[in-house]
CSV table of C-alpha atoms and ligand atoms in Angstrom, one decimal:
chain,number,residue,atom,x,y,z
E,697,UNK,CA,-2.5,20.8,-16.7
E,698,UNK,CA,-1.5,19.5,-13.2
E,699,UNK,CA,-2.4,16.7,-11.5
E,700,UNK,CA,-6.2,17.4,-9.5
E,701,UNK,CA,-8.1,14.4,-7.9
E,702,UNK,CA,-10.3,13.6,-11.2
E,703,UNK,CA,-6.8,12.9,-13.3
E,704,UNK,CA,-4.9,11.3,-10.7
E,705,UNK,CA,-8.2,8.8,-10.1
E,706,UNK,CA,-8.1,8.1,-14.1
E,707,UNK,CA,-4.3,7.4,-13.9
E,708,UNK,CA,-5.1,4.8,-10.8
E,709,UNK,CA,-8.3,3.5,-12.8
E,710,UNK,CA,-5.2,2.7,-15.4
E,711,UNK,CA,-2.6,2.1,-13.9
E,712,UNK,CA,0.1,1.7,-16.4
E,713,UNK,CA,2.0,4.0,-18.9
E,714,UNK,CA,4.1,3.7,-21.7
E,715,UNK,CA,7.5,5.5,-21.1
E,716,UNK,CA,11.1,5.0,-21.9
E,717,UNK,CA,13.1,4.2,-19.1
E,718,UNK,CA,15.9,5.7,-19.8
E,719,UNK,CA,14.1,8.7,-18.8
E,720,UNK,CA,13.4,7.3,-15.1
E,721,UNK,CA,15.5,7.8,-12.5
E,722,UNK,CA,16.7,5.2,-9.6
E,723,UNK,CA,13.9,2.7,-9.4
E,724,UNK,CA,13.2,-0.2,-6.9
E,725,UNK,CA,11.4,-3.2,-7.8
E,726,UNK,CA,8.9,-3.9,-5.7
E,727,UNK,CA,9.1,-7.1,-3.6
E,728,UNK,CA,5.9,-7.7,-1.7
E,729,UNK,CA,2.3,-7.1,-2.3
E,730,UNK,CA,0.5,-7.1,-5.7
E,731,UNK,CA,2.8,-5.1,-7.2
E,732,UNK,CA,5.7,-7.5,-6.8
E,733,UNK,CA,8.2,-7.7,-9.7
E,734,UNK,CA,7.2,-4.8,-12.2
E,735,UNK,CA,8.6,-1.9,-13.0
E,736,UNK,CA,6.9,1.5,-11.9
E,737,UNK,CA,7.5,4.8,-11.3
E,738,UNK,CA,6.6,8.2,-9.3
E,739,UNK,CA,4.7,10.8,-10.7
E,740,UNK,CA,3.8,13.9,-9.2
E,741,UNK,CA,2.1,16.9,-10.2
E,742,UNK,CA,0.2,19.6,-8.5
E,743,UNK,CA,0.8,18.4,-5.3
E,744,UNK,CA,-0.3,14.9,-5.8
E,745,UNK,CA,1.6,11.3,-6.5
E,746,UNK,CA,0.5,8.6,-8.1
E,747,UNK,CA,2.9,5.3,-9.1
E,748,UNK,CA,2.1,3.8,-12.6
E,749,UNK,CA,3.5,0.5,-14.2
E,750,UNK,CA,5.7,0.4,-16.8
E,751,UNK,CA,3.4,-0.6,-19.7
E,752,UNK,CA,4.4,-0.4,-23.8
E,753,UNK,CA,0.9,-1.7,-24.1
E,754,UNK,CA,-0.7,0.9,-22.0
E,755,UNK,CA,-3.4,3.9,-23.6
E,756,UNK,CA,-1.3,6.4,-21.7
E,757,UNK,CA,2.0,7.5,-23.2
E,758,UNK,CA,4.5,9.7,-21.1
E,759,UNK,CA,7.3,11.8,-23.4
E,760,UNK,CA,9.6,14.8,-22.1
E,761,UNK,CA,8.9,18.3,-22.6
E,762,UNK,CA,11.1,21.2,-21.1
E,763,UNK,CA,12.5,18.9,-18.4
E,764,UNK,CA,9.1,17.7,-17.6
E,765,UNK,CA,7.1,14.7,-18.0
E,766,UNK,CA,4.1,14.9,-19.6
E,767,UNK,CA,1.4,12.3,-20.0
E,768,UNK,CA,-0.6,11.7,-22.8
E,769,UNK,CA,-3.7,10.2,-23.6
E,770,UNK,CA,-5.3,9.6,-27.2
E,771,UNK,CA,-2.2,11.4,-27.9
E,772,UNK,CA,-3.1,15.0,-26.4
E,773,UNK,CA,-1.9,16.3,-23.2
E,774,UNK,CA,-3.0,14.9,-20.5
E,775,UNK,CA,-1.5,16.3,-17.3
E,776,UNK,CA,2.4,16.7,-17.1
E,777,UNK,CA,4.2,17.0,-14.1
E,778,UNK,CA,8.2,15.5,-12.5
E,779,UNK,CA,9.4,12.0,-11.8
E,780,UNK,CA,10.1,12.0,-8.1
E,781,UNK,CA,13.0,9.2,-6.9
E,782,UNK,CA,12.3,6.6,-4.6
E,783,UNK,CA,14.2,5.9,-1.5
E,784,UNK,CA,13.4,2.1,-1.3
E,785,UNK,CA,9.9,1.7,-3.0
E,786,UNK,CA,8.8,4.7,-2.4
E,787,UNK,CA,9.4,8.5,-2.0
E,788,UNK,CA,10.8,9.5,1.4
E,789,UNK,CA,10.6,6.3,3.2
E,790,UNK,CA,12.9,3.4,3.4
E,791,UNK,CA,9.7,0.6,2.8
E,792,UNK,CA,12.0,-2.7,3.2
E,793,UNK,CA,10.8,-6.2,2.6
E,794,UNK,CA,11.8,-9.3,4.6
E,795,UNK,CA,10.1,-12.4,3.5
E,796,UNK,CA,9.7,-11.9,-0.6
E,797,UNK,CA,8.3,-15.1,-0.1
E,798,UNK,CA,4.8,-16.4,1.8
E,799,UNK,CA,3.0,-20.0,3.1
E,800,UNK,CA,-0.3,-18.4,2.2
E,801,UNK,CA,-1.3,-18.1,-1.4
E,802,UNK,CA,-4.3,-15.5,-2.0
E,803,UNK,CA,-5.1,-15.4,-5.4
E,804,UNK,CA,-4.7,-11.4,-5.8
E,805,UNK,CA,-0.7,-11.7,-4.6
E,806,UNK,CA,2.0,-12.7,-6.8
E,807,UNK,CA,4.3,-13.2,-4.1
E,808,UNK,CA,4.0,-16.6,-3.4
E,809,UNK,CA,4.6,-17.7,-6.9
E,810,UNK,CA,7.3,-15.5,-7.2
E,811,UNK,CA,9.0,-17.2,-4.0
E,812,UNK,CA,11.8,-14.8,-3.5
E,813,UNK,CA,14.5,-14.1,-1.6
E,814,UNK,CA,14.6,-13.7,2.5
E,815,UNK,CA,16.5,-10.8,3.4
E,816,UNK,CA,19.4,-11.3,5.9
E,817,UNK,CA,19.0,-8.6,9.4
E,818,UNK,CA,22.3,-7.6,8.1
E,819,UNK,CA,21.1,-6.3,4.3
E,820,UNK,CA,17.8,-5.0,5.5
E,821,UNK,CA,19.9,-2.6,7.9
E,822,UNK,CA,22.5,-2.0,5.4
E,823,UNK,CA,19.3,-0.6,3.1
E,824,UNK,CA,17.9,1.7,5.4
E,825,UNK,CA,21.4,3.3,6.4
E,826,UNK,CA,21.7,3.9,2.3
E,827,UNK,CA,18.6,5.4,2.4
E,828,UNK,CA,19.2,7.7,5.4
E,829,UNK,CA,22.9,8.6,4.1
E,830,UNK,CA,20.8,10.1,0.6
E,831,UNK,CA,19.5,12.3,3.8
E,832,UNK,CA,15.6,12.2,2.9
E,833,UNK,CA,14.8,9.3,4.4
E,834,UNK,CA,10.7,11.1,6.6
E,835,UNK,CA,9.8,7.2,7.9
E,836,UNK,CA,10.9,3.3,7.8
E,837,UNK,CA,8.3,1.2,6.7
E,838,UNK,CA,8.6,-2.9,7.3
E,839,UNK,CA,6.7,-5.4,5.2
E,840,UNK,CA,7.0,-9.2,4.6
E,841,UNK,CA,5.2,-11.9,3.2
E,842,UNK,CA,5.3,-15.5,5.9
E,843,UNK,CA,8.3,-17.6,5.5
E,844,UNK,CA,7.7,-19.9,8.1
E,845,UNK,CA,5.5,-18.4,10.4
E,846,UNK,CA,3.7,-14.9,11.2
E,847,UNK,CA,5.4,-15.4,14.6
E,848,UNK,CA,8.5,-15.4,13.2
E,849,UNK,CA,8.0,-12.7,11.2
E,850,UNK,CA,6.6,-10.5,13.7
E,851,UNK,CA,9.9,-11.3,15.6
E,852,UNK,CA,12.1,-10.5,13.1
E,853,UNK,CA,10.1,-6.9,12.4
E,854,UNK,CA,10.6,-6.3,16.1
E,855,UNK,CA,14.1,-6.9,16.2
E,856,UNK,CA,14.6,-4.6,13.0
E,857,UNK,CA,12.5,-1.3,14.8
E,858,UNK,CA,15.0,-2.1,17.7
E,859,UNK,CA,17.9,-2.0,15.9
E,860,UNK,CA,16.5,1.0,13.3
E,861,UNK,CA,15.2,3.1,16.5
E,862,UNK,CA,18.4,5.4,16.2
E,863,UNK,CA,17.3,7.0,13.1
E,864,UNK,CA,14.6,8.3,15.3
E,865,UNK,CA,12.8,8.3,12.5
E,866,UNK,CA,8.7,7.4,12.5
E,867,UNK,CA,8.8,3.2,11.9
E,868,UNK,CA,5.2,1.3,10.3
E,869,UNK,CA,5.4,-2.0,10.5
E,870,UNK,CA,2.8,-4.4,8.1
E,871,UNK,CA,2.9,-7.7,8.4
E,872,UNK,CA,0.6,-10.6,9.1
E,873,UNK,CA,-1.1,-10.6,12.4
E,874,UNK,CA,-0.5,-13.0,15.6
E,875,UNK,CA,-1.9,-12.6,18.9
E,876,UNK,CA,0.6,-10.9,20.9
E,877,UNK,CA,1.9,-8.9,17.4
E,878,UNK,CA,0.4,-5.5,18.1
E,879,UNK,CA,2.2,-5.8,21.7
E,880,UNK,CA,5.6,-6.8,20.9
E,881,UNK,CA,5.8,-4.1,17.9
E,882,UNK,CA,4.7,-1.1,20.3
E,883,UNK,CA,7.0,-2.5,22.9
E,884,UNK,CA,10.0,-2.6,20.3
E,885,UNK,CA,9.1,0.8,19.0
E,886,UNK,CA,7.0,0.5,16.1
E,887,UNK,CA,4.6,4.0,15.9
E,888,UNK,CA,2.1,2.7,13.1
E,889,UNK,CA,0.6,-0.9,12.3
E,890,UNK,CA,-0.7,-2.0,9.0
E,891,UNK,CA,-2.6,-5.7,9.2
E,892,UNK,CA,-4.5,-6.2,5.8
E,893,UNK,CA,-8.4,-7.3,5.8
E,894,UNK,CA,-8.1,-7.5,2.1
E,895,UNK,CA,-11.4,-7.5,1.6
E,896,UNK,CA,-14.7,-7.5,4.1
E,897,UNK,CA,-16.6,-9.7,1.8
E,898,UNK,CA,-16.8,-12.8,3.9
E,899,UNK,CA,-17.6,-14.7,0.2
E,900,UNK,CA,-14.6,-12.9,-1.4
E,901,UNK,CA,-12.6,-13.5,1.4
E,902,UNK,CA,-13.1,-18.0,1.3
E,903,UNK,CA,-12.9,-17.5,-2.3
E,904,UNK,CA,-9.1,-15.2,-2.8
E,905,UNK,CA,-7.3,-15.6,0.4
E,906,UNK,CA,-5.5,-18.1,1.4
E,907,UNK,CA,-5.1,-16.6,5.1
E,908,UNK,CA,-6.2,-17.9,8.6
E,909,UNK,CA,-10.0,-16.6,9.2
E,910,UNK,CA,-10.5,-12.8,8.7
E,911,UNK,CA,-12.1,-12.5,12.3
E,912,UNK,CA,-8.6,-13.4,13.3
E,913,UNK,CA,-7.4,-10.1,11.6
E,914,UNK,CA,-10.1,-8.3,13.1
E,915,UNK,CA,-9.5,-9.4,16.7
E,916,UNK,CA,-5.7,-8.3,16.0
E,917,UNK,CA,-6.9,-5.0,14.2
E,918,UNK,CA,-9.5,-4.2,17.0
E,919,UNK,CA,-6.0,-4.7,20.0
E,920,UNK,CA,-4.2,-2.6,17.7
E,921,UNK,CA,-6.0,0.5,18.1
E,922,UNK,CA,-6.0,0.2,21.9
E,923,UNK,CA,-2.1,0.1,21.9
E,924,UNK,CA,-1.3,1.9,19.1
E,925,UNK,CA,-4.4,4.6,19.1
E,926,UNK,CA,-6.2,6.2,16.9
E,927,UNK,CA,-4.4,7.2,13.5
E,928,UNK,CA,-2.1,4.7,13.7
E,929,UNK,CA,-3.7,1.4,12.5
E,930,UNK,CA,-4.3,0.9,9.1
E,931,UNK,CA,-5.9,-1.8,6.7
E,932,UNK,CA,-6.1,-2.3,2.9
E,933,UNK,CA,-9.6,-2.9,1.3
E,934,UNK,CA,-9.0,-4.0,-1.8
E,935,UNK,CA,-11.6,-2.6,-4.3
E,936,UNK,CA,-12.6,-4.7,-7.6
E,937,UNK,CA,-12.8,-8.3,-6.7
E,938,UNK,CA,-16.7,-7.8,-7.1
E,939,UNK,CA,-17.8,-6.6,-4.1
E,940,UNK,CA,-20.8,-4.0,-4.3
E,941,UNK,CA,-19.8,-0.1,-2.9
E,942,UNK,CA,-22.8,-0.8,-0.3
E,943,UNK,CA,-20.7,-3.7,0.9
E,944,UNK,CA,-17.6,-1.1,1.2
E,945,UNK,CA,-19.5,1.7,2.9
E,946,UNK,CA,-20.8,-0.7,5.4
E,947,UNK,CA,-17.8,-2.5,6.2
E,948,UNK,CA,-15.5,0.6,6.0
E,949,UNK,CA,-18.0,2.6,8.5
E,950,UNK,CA,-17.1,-1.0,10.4
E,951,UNK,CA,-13.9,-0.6,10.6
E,952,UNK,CA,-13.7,3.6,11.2
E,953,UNK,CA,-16.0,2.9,14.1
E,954,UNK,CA,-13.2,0.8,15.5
E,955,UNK,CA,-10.8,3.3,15.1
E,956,UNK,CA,-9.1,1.7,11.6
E,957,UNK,CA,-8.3,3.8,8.1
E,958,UNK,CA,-8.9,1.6,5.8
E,959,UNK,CA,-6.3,1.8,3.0
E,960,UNK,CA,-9.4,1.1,-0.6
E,961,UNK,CA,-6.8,0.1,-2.8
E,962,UNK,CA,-7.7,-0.7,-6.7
E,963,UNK,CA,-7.2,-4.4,-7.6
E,964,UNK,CA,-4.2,-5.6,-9.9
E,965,UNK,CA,-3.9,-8.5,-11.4
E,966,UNK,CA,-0.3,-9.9,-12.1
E,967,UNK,CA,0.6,-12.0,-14.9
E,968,UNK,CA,1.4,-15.1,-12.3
E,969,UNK,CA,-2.0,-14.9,-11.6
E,970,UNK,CA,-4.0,-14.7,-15.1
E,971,UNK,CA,-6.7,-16.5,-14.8
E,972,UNK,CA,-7.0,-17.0,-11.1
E,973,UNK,CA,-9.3,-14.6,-9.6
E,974,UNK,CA,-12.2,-12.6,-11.6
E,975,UNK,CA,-11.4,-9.0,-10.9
E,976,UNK,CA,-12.6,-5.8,-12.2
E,977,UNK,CA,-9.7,-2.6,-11.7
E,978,UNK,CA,-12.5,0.1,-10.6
E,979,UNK,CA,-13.1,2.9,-13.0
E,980,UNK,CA,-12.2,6.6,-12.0
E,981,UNK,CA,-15.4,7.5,-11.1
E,982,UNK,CA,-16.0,4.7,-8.8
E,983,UNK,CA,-12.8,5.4,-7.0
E,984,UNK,CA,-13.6,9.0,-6.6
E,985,UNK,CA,-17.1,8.0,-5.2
E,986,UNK,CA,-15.7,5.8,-2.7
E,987,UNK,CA,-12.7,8.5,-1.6
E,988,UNK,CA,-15.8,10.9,-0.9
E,989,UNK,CA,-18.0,8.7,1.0
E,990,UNK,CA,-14.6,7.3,3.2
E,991,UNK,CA,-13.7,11.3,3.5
E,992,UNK,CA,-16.9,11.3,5.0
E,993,UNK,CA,-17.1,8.5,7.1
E,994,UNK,CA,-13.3,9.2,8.7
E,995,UNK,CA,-14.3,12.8,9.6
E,996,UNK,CA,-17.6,11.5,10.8
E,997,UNK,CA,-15.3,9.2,13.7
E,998,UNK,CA,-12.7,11.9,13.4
E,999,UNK,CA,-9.8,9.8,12.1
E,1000,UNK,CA,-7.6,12.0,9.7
E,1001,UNK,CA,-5.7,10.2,6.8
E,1002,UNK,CA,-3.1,13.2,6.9
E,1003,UNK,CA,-2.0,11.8,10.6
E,1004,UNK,CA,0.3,8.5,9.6
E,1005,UNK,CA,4.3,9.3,8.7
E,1006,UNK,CA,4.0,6.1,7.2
E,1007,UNK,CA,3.6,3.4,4.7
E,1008,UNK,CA,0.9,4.2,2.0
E,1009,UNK,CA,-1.0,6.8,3.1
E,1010,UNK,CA,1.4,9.3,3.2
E,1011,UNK,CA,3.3,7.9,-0.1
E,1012,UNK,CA,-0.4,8.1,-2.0
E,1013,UNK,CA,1.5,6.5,-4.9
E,1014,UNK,CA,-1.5,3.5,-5.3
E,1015,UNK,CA,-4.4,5.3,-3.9
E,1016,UNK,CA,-6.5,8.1,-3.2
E,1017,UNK,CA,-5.6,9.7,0.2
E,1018,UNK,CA,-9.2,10.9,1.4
E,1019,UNK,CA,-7.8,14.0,2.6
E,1020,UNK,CA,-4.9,15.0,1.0
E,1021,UNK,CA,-6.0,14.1,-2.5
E,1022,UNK,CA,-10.1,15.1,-2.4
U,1302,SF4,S1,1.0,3.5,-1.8
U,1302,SF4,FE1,1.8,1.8,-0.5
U,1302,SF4,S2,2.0,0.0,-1.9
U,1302,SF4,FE2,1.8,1.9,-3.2
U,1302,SF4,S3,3.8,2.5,-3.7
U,1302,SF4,FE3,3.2,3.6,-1.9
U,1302,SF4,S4,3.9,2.4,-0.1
U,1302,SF4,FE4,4.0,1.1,-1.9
């Protein structure tokens, strides 16, 4: 069986497999976001991608069979499929992290605790010419968590698209929002901006993160589509902290209506952060409810998810990409 949108849903919905690595290939650790610090994987299969945790205690078990992977579950086949390589974090981009460290402390990010190391200009460059030397490098992809400031960080991205411009490959920069941030990363030569809402759940929102005001991310979000356009500005959503789907439908048609894909990305919680937020991981058939109604809502404002060349919505590995994976 191959991968269709109702299996790769249930394998998001889980999350985490049991495989032996010796059967992965070259893997990355993720150093930012909520999946900082575990060990995952690319699976693909029928088209599709999805990136699952390395798990012994997980209800999904993957073993080998004819050179491919297959995935079980209750210990019949599930769907089988290849293990694609990463470039750095993910297939065909060079997704580098500055900061693996952050000022802010939101209770869904293990970042903070895991205060890690600040890359140098120097390595981060020396990365991204690895990757493009493996010659399958389709987009560069900046993150960072705030070491200092977001100014600073926002400076540092720009100076990196400067200096990574010759690869004349498509550059996304996310990072945390300031002011002038969408300006200075279009001026330096960034092509796609990712600022992340988190969640539009203004209770949610006091209660998880740790962030200046999320009007503040707004304001930035709302300058970033007239300097960036259409297509180009992204946010994630996360889904599972307890928000109602109404609340996402109506805040999602928000944000399309200003010109903003919103990334709904299934909640994880990290070991560092047992205990510190209530959060439910959505179940396949919500996430396959609220991929249809954001299909809808994107074509309704005519944004298409196929458009960026970079970050998430092209690597799909966490989410359901409304209209690649429907
Ligand atoms: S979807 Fe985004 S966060 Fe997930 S692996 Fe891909 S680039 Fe990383």
């Amino acid at each position: 069986m191959k991968m269709n949108a109702q299996i790769k849903a249930e394998l998001i919905s889980i999350g985490a497999i049991d495989i032996d690595t010796t059967l992965l290939g070259r893997l990355t650790v993720p150093t930012a976001g909520p999946g900082a610090g575990g060990k995952a994987f690319f699976f693909s299969s029928g088209g599709r991608r999805v990136r699952l945790v390395v798990d012994n205690g997980s209800p999904l078990r993957a073993v080998m069979d004819n050179g491919e992977i297959v995935i079980l579950k209750g210990g019949k086949e599930f769907v089988r499929g290849k293990i694609e390589e990463e470039l750095i974090h993910c297939p065909g981009q060079a997704y580098i992290t500055m900061s693996e460290r952050c000022i802010y402390d939101c209770k869904f990010c293990p970042v903070p605790k895991l205060n890690g190391k600040v890359k140098s200009s120097e390595e981060l460059l020396a990365l991204v010419k690895e990757a493009y030397d493996l010659g399958k490098m389709k987009g560069i992809s900046i993150t960072s968590g705030v070491e200092v400031s977001p100014e600073k960080e926002v400076e540092r991205a720009a100076d990196l698209v400067r200096k990574l411009k010759k690869y004349n490959a498509p550059i996304g920069v996310s990072v945390y929002p300031t002011r002038d941030s969408s300006r200075i990363l279009k001026e330096a030569g960034a092509s796609e901006i990712k600022y992340n809402v988190e969640t539009m759940d203004r209770e949610l929102y006091d209660k998880y993160c740790k962030k200046p005001p999320l009007d503040f991310t707004l304001e930035c979000l709302k300058d970033a589509v007239s300097i960036f356009g259409k297509n180009h500005v992204y946010t994630n959503f996360i889904v599972g902290l307890g928000e109602t789907d109404e609340t996402i439908e109506k805040y999602y048609e928000d944000l399309a209506k200003m010109g903003i894909i919103p990334i709904l990305r299934a909640v994880g919680v990290h070991p560092l952060r047992f205990g510190e937020l209530e959060a439910e991981r959505p179940t396949a058939q919500r996430l396959l409810k609220l991929t249809k109604m954001a299909r809808r809502i994107l074509d309704k404002y005519g944004l298409d998810a196929r458009v960026a060349k970079t970050m998430c919505l092209p690597c799909m590995g966490c989410d359901l990409n409304p209209h690649v994976d429907l």
